[in-house]
Coordinates of C-alpha atoms in Angstrom, one line a residue:
X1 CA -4.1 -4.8 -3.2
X2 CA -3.6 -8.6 -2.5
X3 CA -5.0 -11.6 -3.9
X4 CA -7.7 -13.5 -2.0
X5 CA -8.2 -16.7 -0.3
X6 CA -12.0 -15.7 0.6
X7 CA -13.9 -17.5 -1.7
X8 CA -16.5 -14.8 -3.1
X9 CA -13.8 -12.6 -4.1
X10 CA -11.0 -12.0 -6.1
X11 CA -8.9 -9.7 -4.1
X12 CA -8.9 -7.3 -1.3
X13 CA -8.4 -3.5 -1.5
X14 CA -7.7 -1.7 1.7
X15 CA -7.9 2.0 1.4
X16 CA -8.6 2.2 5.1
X17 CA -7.0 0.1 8.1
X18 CA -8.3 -0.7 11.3
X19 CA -11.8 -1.0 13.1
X20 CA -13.5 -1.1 16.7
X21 CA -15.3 -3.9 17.8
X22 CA -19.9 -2.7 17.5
X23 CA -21.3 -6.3 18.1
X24 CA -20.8 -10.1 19.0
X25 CA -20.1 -10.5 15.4
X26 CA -16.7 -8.4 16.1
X27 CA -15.8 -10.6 19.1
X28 CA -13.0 -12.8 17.6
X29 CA -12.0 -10.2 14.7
X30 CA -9.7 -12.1 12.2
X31 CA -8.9 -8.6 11.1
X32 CA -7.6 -7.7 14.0
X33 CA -5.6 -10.6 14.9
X34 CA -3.7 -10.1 11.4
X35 CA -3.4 -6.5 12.3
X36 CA -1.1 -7.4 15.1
X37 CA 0.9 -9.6 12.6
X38 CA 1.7 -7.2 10.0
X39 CA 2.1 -4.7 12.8
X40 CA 4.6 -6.6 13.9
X41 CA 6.0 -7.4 10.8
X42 CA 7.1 -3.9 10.6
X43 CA 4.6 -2.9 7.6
X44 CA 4.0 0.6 7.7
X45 CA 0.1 0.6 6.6
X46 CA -0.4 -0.8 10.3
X47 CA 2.1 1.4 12.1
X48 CA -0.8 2.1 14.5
X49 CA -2.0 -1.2 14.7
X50 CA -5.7 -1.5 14.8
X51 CA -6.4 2.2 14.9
X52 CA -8.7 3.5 11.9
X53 CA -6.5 5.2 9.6
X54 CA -6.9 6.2 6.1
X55 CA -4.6 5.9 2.9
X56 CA -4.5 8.2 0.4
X57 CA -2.0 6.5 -1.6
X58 CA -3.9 3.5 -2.1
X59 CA -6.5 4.9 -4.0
X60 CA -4.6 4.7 -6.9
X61 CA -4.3 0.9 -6.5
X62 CA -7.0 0.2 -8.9
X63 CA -6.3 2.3 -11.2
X64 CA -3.4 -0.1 -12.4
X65 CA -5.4 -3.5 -12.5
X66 CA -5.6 -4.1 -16.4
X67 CA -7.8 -6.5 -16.1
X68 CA -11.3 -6.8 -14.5
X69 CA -11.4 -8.1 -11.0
X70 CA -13.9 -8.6 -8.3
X71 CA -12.4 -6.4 -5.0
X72 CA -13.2 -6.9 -1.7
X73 CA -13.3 -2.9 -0.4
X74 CA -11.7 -3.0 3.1
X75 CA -10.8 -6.8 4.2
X76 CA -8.8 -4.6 7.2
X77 CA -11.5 -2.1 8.0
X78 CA -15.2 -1.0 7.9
X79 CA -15.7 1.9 5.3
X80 CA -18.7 3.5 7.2
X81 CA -16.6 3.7 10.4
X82 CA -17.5 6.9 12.4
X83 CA -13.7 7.5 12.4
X84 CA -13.9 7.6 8.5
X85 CA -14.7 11.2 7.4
X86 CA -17.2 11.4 4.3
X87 CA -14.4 13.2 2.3
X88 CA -12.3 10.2 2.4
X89 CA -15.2 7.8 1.4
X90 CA -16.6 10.3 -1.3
X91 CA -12.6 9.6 -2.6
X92 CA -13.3 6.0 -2.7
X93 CA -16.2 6.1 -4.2
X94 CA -15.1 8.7 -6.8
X95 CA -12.1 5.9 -7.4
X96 CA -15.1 3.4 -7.7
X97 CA -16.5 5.1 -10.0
X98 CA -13.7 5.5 -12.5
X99 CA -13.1 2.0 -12.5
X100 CA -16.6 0.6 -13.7
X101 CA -14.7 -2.3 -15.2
X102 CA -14.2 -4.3 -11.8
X103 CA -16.6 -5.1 -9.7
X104 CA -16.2 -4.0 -5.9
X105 CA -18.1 -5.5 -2.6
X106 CA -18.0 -2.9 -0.3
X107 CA -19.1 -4.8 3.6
X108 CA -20.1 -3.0 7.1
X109 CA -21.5 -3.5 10.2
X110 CA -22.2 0.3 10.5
X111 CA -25.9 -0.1 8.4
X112 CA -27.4 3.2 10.2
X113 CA -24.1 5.4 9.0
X114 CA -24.7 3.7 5.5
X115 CA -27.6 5.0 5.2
X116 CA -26.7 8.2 6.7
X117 CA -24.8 8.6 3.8
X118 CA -25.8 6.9 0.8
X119 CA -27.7 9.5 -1.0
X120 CA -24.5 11.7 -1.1
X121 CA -22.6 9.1 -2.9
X122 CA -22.5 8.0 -6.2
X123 CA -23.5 3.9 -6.6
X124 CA -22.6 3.0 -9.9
X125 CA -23.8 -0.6 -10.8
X126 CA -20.1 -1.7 -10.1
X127 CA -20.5 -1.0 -6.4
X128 CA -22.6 -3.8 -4.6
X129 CA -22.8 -2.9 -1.0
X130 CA -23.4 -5.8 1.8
X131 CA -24.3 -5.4 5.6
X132 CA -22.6 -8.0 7.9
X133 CA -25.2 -10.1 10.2
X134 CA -24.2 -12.5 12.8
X135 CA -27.6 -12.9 14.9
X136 CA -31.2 -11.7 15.3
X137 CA -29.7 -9.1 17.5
X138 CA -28.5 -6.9 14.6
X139 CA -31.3 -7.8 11.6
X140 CA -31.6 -4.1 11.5
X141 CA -28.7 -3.7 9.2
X142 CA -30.4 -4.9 6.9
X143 CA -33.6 -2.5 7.0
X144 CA -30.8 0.4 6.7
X145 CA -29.4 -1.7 3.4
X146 CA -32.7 -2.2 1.7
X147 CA -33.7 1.3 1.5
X148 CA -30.3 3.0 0.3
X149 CA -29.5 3.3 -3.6
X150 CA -26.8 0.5 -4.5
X151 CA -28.2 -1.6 -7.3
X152 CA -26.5 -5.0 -5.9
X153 CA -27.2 -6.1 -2.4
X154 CA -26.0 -8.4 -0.2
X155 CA -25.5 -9.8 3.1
X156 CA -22.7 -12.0 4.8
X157 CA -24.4 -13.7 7.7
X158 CA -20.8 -14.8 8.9
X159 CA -19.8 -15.4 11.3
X160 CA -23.1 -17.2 11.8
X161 CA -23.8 -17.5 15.7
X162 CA -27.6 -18.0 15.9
X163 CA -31.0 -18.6 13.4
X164 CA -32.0 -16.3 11.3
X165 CA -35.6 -17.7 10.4
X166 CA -37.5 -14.8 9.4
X167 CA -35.2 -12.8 7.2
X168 CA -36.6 -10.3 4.7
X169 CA -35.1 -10.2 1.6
X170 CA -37.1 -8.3 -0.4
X171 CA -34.7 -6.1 -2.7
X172 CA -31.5 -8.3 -1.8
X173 CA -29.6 -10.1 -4.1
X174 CA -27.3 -12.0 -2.7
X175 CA -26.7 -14.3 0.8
X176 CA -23.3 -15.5 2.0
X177 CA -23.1 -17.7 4.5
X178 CA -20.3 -18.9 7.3
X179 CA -19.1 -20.4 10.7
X180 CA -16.8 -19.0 12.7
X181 CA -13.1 -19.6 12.2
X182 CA -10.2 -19.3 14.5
X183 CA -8.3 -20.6 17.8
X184 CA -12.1 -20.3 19.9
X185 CA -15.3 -20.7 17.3
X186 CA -18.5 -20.4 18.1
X187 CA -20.7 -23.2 16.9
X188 CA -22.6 -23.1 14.2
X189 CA -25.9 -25.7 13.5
X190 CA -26.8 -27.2 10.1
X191 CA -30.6 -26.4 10.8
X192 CA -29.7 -22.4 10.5
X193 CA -28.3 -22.9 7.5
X194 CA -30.4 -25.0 5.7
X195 CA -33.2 -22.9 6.8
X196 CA -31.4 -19.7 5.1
X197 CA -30.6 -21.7 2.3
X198 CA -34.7 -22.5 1.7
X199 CA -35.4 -18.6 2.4
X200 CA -33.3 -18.3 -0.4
X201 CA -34.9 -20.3 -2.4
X202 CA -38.1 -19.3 -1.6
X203 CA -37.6 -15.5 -2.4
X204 CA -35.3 -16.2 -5.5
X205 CA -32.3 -14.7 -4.1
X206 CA -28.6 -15.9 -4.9
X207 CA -27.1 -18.2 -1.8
X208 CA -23.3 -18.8 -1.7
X209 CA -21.9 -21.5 1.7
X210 CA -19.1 -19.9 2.1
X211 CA -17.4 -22.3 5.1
X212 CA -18.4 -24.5 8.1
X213 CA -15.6 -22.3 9.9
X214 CA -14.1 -24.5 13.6
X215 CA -10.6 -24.5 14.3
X216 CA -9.2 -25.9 10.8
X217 CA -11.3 -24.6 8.3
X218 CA -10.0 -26.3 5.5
X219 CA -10.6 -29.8 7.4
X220 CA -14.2 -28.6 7.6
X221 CA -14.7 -27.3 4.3
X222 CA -18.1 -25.7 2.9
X223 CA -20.0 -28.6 1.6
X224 CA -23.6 -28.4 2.5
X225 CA -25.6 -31.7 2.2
X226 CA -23.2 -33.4 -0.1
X227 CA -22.7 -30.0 -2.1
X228 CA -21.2 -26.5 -2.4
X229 CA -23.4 -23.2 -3.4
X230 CA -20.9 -20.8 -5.1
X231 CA -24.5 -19.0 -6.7
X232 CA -23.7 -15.0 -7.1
X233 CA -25.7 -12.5 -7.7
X234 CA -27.0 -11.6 -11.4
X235 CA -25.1 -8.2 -12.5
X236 CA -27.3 -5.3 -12.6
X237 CA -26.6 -2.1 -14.7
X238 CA -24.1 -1.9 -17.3
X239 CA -20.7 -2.8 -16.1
X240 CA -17.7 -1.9 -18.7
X241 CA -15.7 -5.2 -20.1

């Protein structure tokens, strides 16, 4: 468990490490790249570097949070990797489960193994469950998304590398929204993102700006026409205090 610097989180949780790269979106993996640095660090969680490993130990980890907290599920990994048996992601979502009193954003690129799965999991309304996409080329993910059984859904079209002008968002509840970040970004064009913003708008569906991403984020920032949108999505279900 560590605290969070992305802004539509609180903290990350990483019961699994490691990923492969499955579309352009993957192509400048900060995950990765921090893989290598606490691989070389010497921490023992990335022994293997970048290889998809699980960790049984950490699914304890929420069990001692005493209070609520909203938890990125894998920051390091992709839960629906192929590489991750079903066993080990019934665990997670049995640990889930227990702890109905935080919230926990669970985020692949693997939409077609999602909903492979879904309907031999258990989606309490804790669970919201998000599909990554970067470009028309991979839209798909979200047909997969609509149809499985999580009550909160969401998508993080980051890092944004193309328009998105005819997305369907019937039965999602949420958009997030970024540039690219890092030593070699791809661009990113205010006209995408105001038109996702207005799609938004249009089908009543909660739009956070998360960054403009480039080579110093910060410098950039995430103000969109003089603004930020930090909107989240409305809680469905009854979530313990």
């Amino acid at each position: 468990m560590a605290q969070s610097s992305i802004e539509w989180t609180e903290m990350t949780w990483n019961p699994t490490t490691g990923c492969s790269k499955v579309s352009q979106g993957c192509k400048y993996c900060y995950a990765e790249v921090m893989s290598k640095r606490l691989h070389a660090m010497g921490l023992d969680k990335y022994k293997d570097n970048f290889k998809v490993r699980t960790h049984e130990s950490a699914l304890k980890t929420p069990f001692t949070w005493k209070k609520p907290k909203i938890v990125f599920v894998n920051s390091m990994s992709d839960l629906f990797h192929p590489e991750v048996p079903l066993s080990f992601i019934k665990k997670v979502f049995e640990v889930m489960n227990e702890n109905n009193q935080h919230i926990f954003q669970v985020l692949t690129k693997r939409g077609g193994r999602l909903y492979e799965l879904h309907e031999e999991l258990n989606w309490t309304p804790n669970i919201w469950m998000g599909v990554s996409v970067e470009s028309q080329d991979v839209e798909n993910r979200i047909e997969f998304l609509r149809k499985i059984n999580a009550k909160t859904k969401f998508l993080s079209l980051e890092p944004l590398i193309g328009p998105l002008p005819n997305l369907n968002l019937e039965n999602i509840d949420w958009v997030i929204v970024g540039g690219e970040s890092g030593r070699r970004p791809r661009p990113i064009k205010v006209d995408w993102v105001v038109d996702i913003k207005n799609q938004c708008k249009k089908s009543k569906v909660a739009f956070f700006f998360k960054q403009w991403g480039g080579t110093n984020k910060k410098k950039s920032g995430r103000s969109l026409n003089g603004r930020t949108y930090s909107e989240m999505p409305k809680i469905k279900g009854t979530i313990a205090a």
